Amino acid sequence: MGDSTGDTGSSMHGVSTDKTGKYDLPVDLEDRATVFKLFSFAKPHMRTFHLSWISFSTCFVSTFAAAPLVPIIRENLNLTKQDVGNAGVASVSGSIFSRLVMGAVCDLLGPRYGCAFLVMLSAPTVFSMSCVSGAAGFITVRFMIGFCLATFVSCQYWMSTMFTSKIIGLVNGTAAGWGNMGGGITQLLMPVVYEIIRRCGATAFTAWRIAFFVPGWLHIIMGILVLTLGQDLPGGNRKAVEKKGKVVQDKLGKIMWCAVSNYRTWIFVLLYGYSMGVELSTDNVIAEYFFDRFHLKLHTAGIIAASFGMANFFARPAGGYASDIAAKYFGMRGRLWALWIIQTAGGLFCVWLGLANTLVTAIVAMILFSLGAQAACGATFAIVPFVSRRSLGIISGLTGAGGNFGSGLTQLIFFSTSQFTTEQGLTWMGVMIVACTLPVMLIHFPQWGSMFRPPSTDPVKGTAEYYYVSEWNEEEKQKNMHQGSVAFAINAKSEDGRNAPSTITV
Amino acid sequence: MAIHKILFASLLICLLIQSSHAATKERLFSDLEKSALEVTATPSRVGEGVGVDKLSITWKVSSTATKEPEFKAIKVKLCYAPASQVDRPWRKTENELFKDKSCPHKISSWSYDPAMKAGQSFDYTLERDIPTGTYFVRAYAVDTKDHEVAFGQSTNEDKTTNLFSVQAISGRHKSLDIASVCFSVFSVVALLVFFVNEKRKAKIEQSE
């Protein structure tokens, strides 16, 4: 019989304590899968993967659902360009805070409840969009819907309970990329739903309101599926799991200081703001841009805008994969170069997009820009796990929040005022991407080097072990709190490039 | 690599086709004959709302019109006054006719023959998708190639006189509001029911 709570407050719903537990996939000592079987729905690992990315994607659908319908909404609510821009900023700002809170929620209630709570409690915000009657209401509702983007955190957290750390990069990258696809799906879905409702007889200004019920229902459906089909833990020996939960009793203050005092954290916050951030901004403006500039129909603009977000399907995992290949030959220096090249290329294509005068060039530029920006997201999170071992969670959270902050800032500067036309805004955003990617050159790991400097030859300070263990002070080392970092440093030898040992044993 | 070459070549061809298309669309508003038509528009009930309010519109060919033999059709449109264009670049007035977005709402069109010089007078009920704003009415005269040759409008050249305002429908309905509240409540209640139920089941199991 299962107990009511397992590791760190997560529920034992669905967990079998049958120790002969046969899983569909091979597992490690903590019952986390060591293999990633994409087209399986088997309990519990792959089922969790699919529940997780689909609910994250649903939140992207509802957060950006207004964007392709703006040409109708702006007439109904008598919005100015500033109102439309401010609503876009609002839609990405809410989750800056909610993503930070979600980490704590996952620790207290577990990722299953974290995800379900957020998805079902944000359903009312989506439904309330149909009652909006002016700019203030529109901006407020978009702000509230935006909170649900914190499912990113529950998604990644849930994956790390289900999949072993060797493949967690690929798993998380795929889950995040497919989740982000929701921003593209919505650009197709909402105009089509709107058209259907219109043809059934509703007037334009009522049809868009009814259309918002669709993402609202998706929230409810996904919430119920997560509650009924999901489980926090793969199962297995509860005592072993509980014991592990007691080993790493680290202090929040120390972890925070460790994250905040590492300059690399802040460079990644900036970088992600100009890869993920510009992706979110573009999700908000691109459909309206194609509608206005090239005189297209609403659903045609939606199809084009959708291809921007849908590229995430392969672009983000591809970025992570490219980083892995660069690391194989050139180690961490290869990863840094790959990130700089991909993100800068994305920025240049964004400049081209703003300058494009014809529809075909604009579409080509947009697709190339999307590949660059999204692959850069994947490449960013291929490096972030190496910045710190002790504070990985917080650094990931800060980087993620940086993405939203960058998006809000970019929309505020370039897309909310009459100072720039949208095409000028896109061009300047591209310039800003290139400029804000330059700080990658400053990231230096003593053990692996940086883009222009080789690794340190100091026999003590130039080792991975020194780098990761120096996050702990003497007192903590005496309590053996740093052993995880030592093991991590050994595994991280893969970042030495061609000099890396071919097999790593712990 | 052959595929890359083919893709690159087709991209170049598309670009060339596109650039050649763009060259033909440069008919300008300033080239049209002004005041060739005299247009008046009178709202019947001020500020009652679309779908109900009517505009009484008349147009006739002005005695000073010189391009009258070219007229093949008259198109009457509802246009935004400058006050409704502020901070709204999607309603901007442009000189190039194909780019101009200030007159997006079609009212009606009439085939023209010289016998119609005295003009037409008709009532137009405002459509339900007309947004709130200040408007005037403009009539374009087009030739056989469907190109505008002349126009007339119900306001002066600076668009300051004889403007009328329209109040749009909100699009909201009581039934929508009620449905939205119902689904929202369902979502929150379903979540709480699941949560409480599970905690209760766990407590029962623990006490067994």
XYZ file of C-alpha atoms in Angstrom, chain A residues 52-496:
445
model
C 4.260 17.439 -19.512
C 5.075 18.915 -22.911
C 1.434 18.989 -24.019
C 0.323 20.922 -20.932
C 3.250 23.332 -21.362
C 2.288 23.737 -25.008
C -1.334 24.417 -24.030
C -0.127 27.295 -21.881
C 1.793 28.725 -24.819
C -1.353 28.403 -26.933
C -3.427 30.426 -24.479
C -0.731 33.020 -23.713
C -0.313 33.887 -27.391
C -3.908 33.198 -28.466
C -4.670 36.912 -28.699
C -1.768 37.678 -31.049
C -3.191 36.403 -34.386
C -6.598 37.895 -33.570
C -5.267 41.371 -32.790
C -6.474 42.810 -36.143
C -10.041 42.061 -35.013
C -9.602 42.762 -31.306
C -8.002 46.169 -31.888
C -11.100 47.314 -33.787
C -13.532 45.887 -31.246
C -11.799 47.397 -28.224
C -10.649 50.586 -29.989
C -6.993 49.914 -29.140
C -4.071 52.122 -30.103
C -0.643 50.800 -31.073
C 0.536 51.471 -27.511
C -2.294 49.373 -26.088
C -1.471 46.447 -28.365
C 2.225 46.717 -27.497
C 1.600 47.030 -23.763
C -0.629 43.969 -23.832
C 2.218 42.071 -25.501
C 4.623 43.175 -22.778
C 2.090 42.197 -20.116
C 1.631 38.727 -21.600
C 5.280 37.810 -20.984
C 5.856 39.720 -17.757
C 3.609 37.740 -15.435
C 5.634 34.581 -15.763
C 8.875 36.257 -14.673
C 7.542 35.966 -11.138
C 5.447 32.836 -11.516
C 8.432 30.875 -12.855
C 10.419 31.783 -9.768
C 7.554 30.725 -7.475
C 6.864 27.484 -9.345
C 10.209 26.040 -8.274
C 9.141 26.273 -4.651
C 5.695 24.893 -5.478
C 7.245 21.848 -7.149
C 9.326 21.247 -4.044
C 6.292 21.505 -1.772
C 3.549 19.798 -3.785
C 5.433 17.984 -6.506
C 5.463 18.753 -10.240
C 2.192 16.943 -10.945
C 0.175 19.156 -8.635
C 2.273 22.173 -9.588
C 1.382 21.684 -13.231
C -2.274 20.785 -12.632
C -2.856 23.627 -10.183
C -1.420 26.213 -12.516
C -3.166 24.930 -15.613
C -6.586 24.649 -13.982
C -6.397 27.853 -11.987
C -5.411 29.823 -15.077
C -8.393 28.485 -17.067
C -10.657 31.220 -15.583
C -8.235 33.889 -16.833
C -8.539 32.530 -20.370
C -12.341 32.450 -20.178
C -12.421 35.998 -18.856
C -10.938 37.266 -22.121
C -14.390 36.949 -23.661
C -15.742 39.561 -21.242
C -13.157 42.253 -21.946
C -14.437 45.613 -23.194
C -11.482 47.999 -23.383
C -7.719 48.404 -23.397
C -7.310 48.145 -19.610
C -9.223 44.860 -19.468
C -7.316 43.437 -22.425
C -3.920 44.241 -20.919
C -4.937 42.894 -17.496
C -6.264 39.609 -18.840
C -3.188 39.027 -21.042
C -1.050 39.647 -17.955
C -2.976 37.098 -15.917
C -2.993 34.459 -18.637
C 0.787 34.898 -18.921
C 1.306 33.463 -15.427
C 0.689 29.975 -16.765
C 4.011 29.989 -18.665
C 5.511 28.839 -15.353
C 4.579 25.321 -16.479
C 8.044 25.460 -18.055
C 9.483 24.911 -14.593
C 7.134 22.070 -13.645
C 7.816 20.470 -17.018
C 11.597 20.508 -16.602
C 11.391 19.498 -12.934
C 9.075 16.594 -13.761
C 11.419 15.398 -16.520
C 14.330 15.321 -14.102
C 12.448 12.967 -11.780
C 11.699 10.641 -14.655
C 14.857 10.648 -16.796
C 18.475 10.080 -15.887
C 20.920 12.976 -16.021
C 22.893 11.661 -19.005
C 19.930 12.159 -21.330
C 18.181 14.928 -19.431
C 19.602 17.530 -21.842
C 17.938 15.964 -24.865
C 14.714 15.210 -22.955
C 14.395 18.705 -21.516
C 15.325 20.298 -24.816
C 12.699 18.309 -26.672
C 10.047 18.949 -24.033
C 10.821 22.682 -23.976
C 10.997 22.930 -27.758
C 7.748 21.106 -28.315
C 6.131 23.174 -25.592
C 7.270 26.394 -27.265
C 5.644 25.117 -30.457
C 2.344 26.078 -28.857
C 3.224 29.663 -29.741
C 3.118 28.593 -33.373
C 0.122 26.288 -33.127
C -1.974 29.090 -31.721
C -1.333 31.314 -34.766
C -2.970 28.621 -36.912
C -5.604 27.471 -34.468
C -7.164 30.759 -33.387
C -7.811 32.259 -36.854
C -9.302 28.941 -38.029
C -11.561 28.676 -34.982
C -12.540 32.324 -35.473
C -13.428 31.724 -39.142
C -15.541 28.686 -38.304
C -17.462 30.588 -35.634
C -18.003 33.489 -38.011
C -19.353 31.208 -40.699
C -21.756 29.779 -38.163
C -23.302 33.211 -38.029
C -21.600 35.179 -35.280
C -20.494 38.764 -35.917
C -16.759 39.451 -35.993
C -16.724 41.141 -32.588
C -18.460 38.187 -30.924
C -16.677 35.420 -32.819
C -13.234 36.210 -31.424
C -14.623 36.118 -27.892
C -16.140 32.685 -28.425
C -12.856 31.507 -29.960
C -11.137 31.979 -26.597
C -13.222 29.184 -25.104
C -11.116 26.683 -27.043
C -7.818 27.324 -25.201
C -9.828 27.520 -21.984
C -11.244 24.037 -22.532
C -7.758 22.754 -23.395
C -6.586 23.961 -19.980
C -9.342 22.048 -18.208
C -8.800 18.885 -20.249
C -5.036 18.883 -19.716
C -5.432 19.620 -16.018
C -7.721 16.636 -15.563
C -5.445 14.369 -17.627
C -2.431 15.372 -15.555
C -4.296 14.706 -12.322
C -5.663 11.326 -13.393
C -2.863 9.906 -15.532
C 0.212 11.573 -14.082
C 2.474 10.527 -11.248
C 5.291 12.343 -9.480
C 7.735 9.518 -9.105
C 8.542 6.515 -11.251
C 8.046 4.357 -8.215
C 10.208 1.923 -6.429
C 11.876 1.842 -3.068
C 10.310 4.658 -1.125
C 12.774 4.475 1.762
C 15.759 4.846 -0.549
C 14.087 7.781 -2.192
C 13.229 9.367 1.134
C 16.764 8.920 2.351
C 18.172 10.665 -0.678
C 15.799 13.513 0.024
C 17.582 14.036 3.342
C 21.138 13.969 2.088
C 21.290 17.273 0.263
C 19.977 19.716 2.829
C 21.430 22.819 1.333
C 20.603 26.358 2.425
C 18.590 28.549 0.095
C 20.676 31.608 0.926
C 23.913 29.865 0.015
C 22.569 28.497 -3.241
C 21.248 31.918 -4.189
C 24.560 33.592 -3.407
C 26.413 30.969 -5.396
C 24.174 31.641 -8.420
C 24.099 35.404 -8.150
C 27.832 35.917 -7.567
C 28.803 33.903 -10.646
C 29.127 36.414 -13.499
C 28.316 33.745 -16.057
C 24.770 33.518 -14.672
C 24.080 37.117 -15.647
C 25.561 36.760 -19.105
C 23.225 33.843 -19.718
C 20.273 35.824 -18.372
C 21.065 38.475 -20.998
C 21.699 35.955 -23.771
C 18.484 34.042 -23.193
C 16.610 37.328 -23.197
C 17.780 37.691 -26.796
C 17.112 34.188 -27.992
C 13.985 33.047 -26.136
C 12.992 36.648 -25.480
C 12.916 37.623 -29.137
C 11.080 34.406 -29.947
C 8.288 35.387 -27.526
C 8.206 38.958 -28.847
C 7.983 37.743 -32.408
C 5.136 35.347 -31.467
C 3.249 38.458 -30.375
C 3.867 40.733 -33.359
C 4.448 38.589 -36.423
C 0.878 37.733 -37.456
C -0.289 41.334 -37.207
C 2.866 42.385 -39.112
C 2.160 40.120 -42.070
C -1.541 41.072 -42.028
C -0.817 44.798 -42.134
C 2.309 45.010 -44.274
C 1.449 42.533 -46.997
C -2.351 42.878 -47.033
C -2.966 39.230 -46.304
C -6.106 37.580 -44.987
C -6.189 36.792 -41.276
C -5.714 33.051 -41.628
C -2.995 33.444 -44.269
C -1.063 35.697 -41.896
C -1.730 33.083 -39.219
C -0.268 30.257 -41.303
C 2.912 32.218 -41.951
C 3.203 33.253 -38.314
C 2.614 29.675 -37.227
C 5.618 28.430 -39.166
C 7.744 30.670 -36.962
C 6.710 28.950 -33.750
C 6.402 25.477 -35.251
C 10.065 25.479 -36.269
C 10.696 24.791 -32.570
C 9.798 21.177 -33.268
C 13.269 20.469 -34.562
C 15.157 23.764 -34.236
C 15.569 23.753 -30.467
C 16.673 20.115 -30.166
C 18.918 20.715 -33.200
C 20.623 23.583 -31.386
C 21.335 21.349 -28.420
C 22.580 18.624 -30.741
C 24.848 21.052 -32.614
C 26.291 22.110 -29.288
C 26.920 18.469 -28.365
C 28.762 17.861 -31.651
C 30.859 20.995 -31.179
C 31.721 19.782 -27.699
C 32.792 16.407 -29.043
C 35.555 18.001 -31.119
C 36.323 21.238 -29.352
C 34.960 20.800 -25.865
C 33.320 23.688 -24.054
C 35.017 26.200 -26.389
C 33.119 24.557 -29.227
C 29.832 24.975 -27.343
C 30.504 28.682 -26.793
C 31.408 29.272 -30.445
C 28.352 27.307 -31.579
C 26.103 29.434 -29.388
C 27.636 32.693 -30.602
C 27.459 31.728 -34.275
C 23.867 30.457 -34.125
C 22.495 33.371 -32.110
C 24.307 36.025 -34.165
C 23.089 34.435 -37.390
C 19.550 34.589 -36.003
C 20.031 38.276 -35.265
C 21.244 39.039 -38.788
C 18.250 37.225 -40.289
C 16.001 39.297 -38.032
C 17.558 42.475 -39.472
C 16.864 41.093 -42.946
C 13.244 40.349 -41.972
C 12.660 43.985 -41.073
C 14.224 45.148 -44.331
C 12.325 42.692 -46.547
C 9.924 44.465 -48.880
C 8.327 41.522 -50.572
C 6.322 38.693 -49.085
C 8.617 35.883 -50.232
C 11.809 37.468 -48.869
C 10.026 38.219 -45.610
C 8.942 34.602 -45.204
C 12.402 33.244 -45.999
C 14.043 35.697 -43.613
C 11.524 34.856 -40.900
C 12.114 31.122 -41.170
C 15.901 31.523 -41.050
C 15.514 33.891 -38.081
C 13.333 31.358 -36.269
C 15.873 28.580 -36.802
C 18.660 30.793 -35.456
C 16.805 32.030 -32.384
C 15.345 28.672 -31.385
C 18.533 26.683 -31.960
C 20.279 29.297 -29.811
C 17.814 28.494 -26.986
C 18.757 24.842 -27.234
C 22.459 25.692 -27.343
C 22.123 27.954 -24.286
C 20.718 25.212 -22.104
C 23.418 22.867 -23.318
C 25.935 25.089 -21.489
C 23.913 26.283 -18.465
C 24.206 22.962 -16.561
C 27.982 23.483 -16.475
C 27.920 26.957 -14.962
C 27.297 25.594 -11.501
C 26.516 22.261 -9.977
C 25.304 23.556 -6.628
C 22.886 26.154 -7.974
C 21.728 24.610 -11.236
C 18.043 25.009 -10.381
C 18.264 28.681 -9.545
C 20.492 29.519 -12.495
C 18.090 27.729 -14.838
C 15.221 29.641 -13.268
C 17.019 32.983 -13.544
C 17.957 32.287 -17.160
C 14.354 31.375 -17.946
C 13.096 34.529 -16.253
C 15.680 36.493 -18.238
C 14.040 35.233 -21.393
C 10.712 36.741 -20.412
C 12.305 39.938 -19.188
C 14.148 40.361 -22.485
C 10.894 39.825 -24.327
C 9.029 42.423 -22.289
C 11.840 44.957 -22.670
C 12.133 44.448 -26.432
C 8.382 44.795 -26.974
C 8.332 47.913 -24.814
C 11.148 49.644 -26.689
C 10.432 48.645 -30.266
C 6.810 47.594 -30.633
C 4.759 49.740 -28.286
C 5.465 53.235 -29.530
C 4.753 55.196 -32.652
C 8.460 55.985 -32.893
C 9.188 52.833 -34.878
C 7.105 51.108 -37.502
C 6.932 47.373 -36.942
C 9.452 46.703 -39.704
C 11.883 49.188 -38.155
C 11.281 47.538 -34.800
C 12.212 44.144 -36.246
C 15.401 45.499 -37.785
C 16.483 47.168 -34.547
C 15.615 44.031 -32.600
C 17.989 42.135 -34.890
C 20.743 44.646 -34.208
C 20.115 44.320 -30.490
C 20.359 40.513 -30.739
C 23.779 40.742 -32.371
C 24.967 43.263 -29.783
C 23.649 41.328 -26.793
C 25.206 38.080 -28.002
C 28.718 39.544 -27.906
C 29.092 38.946 -24.129
C 29.423 35.193 -24.859
C 33.030 36.074 -25.575
C 33.467 36.974 -21.912
C 32.448 33.556 -20.593
C 35.592 31.828 -19.406
C 35.894 28.496 -17.650
C 39.368 28.084 -16.150
C 39.272 24.368 -16.895
C 38.070 24.623 -20.496
C 38.853 28.144 -21.700
C 36.645 30.568 -23.558
C 36.090 31.604 -27.165
C 39.452 33.339 -27.458
C 41.452 32.114 -24.493
C 42.740 28.582 -23.911
C 42.167 26.790 -20.600
C 44.304 27.682 -17.623
C 47.451 25.575 -17.246
C 47.450 25.942 -13.457
C 47.538 22.351 -12.138
C 45.190 23.116 -9.249
C 42.949 25.983 -10.297
C 42.636 24.824 -13.880
C 40.695 21.674 -13.108
C 36.976 21.042 -13.288
C 37.111 19.644 -9.779
C 38.515 22.888 -8.384
C 35.864 24.922 -10.203
C 32.913 22.965 -8.890
C 34.218 22.193 -5.430
C 35.141 25.849 -4.814
C 31.404 26.537 -4.568
C 31.556 24.983 -1.099
C 33.479 26.379 1.879
C 35.706 24.328 4.223
C 32.951 23.746 6.767
C 30.656 22.302 4.148
C 33.440 20.182 2.680
C 34.026 18.675 6.089
C 30.368 17.651 6.147
C 30.949 16.009 2.778
C 28.301 18.136 1.150
C 30.504 18.583 -1.905
C 30.688 14.962 -3.040
C 28.047 15.488 -5.705
C 30.180 18.246 -7.204
C 33.237 15.977 -7.283
C 31.280 13.316 -9.156
C 29.906 15.975 -11.508
C 33.419 17.287 -12.221
C 34.592 13.832 -13.183
C 31.650 13.367 -15.540
C 32.216 16.839 -16.969
C 35.515 15.748 -18.467
C 33.470 15.205 -21.634
C 33.801 18.975 -22.143
C 37.556 18.689 -22.679
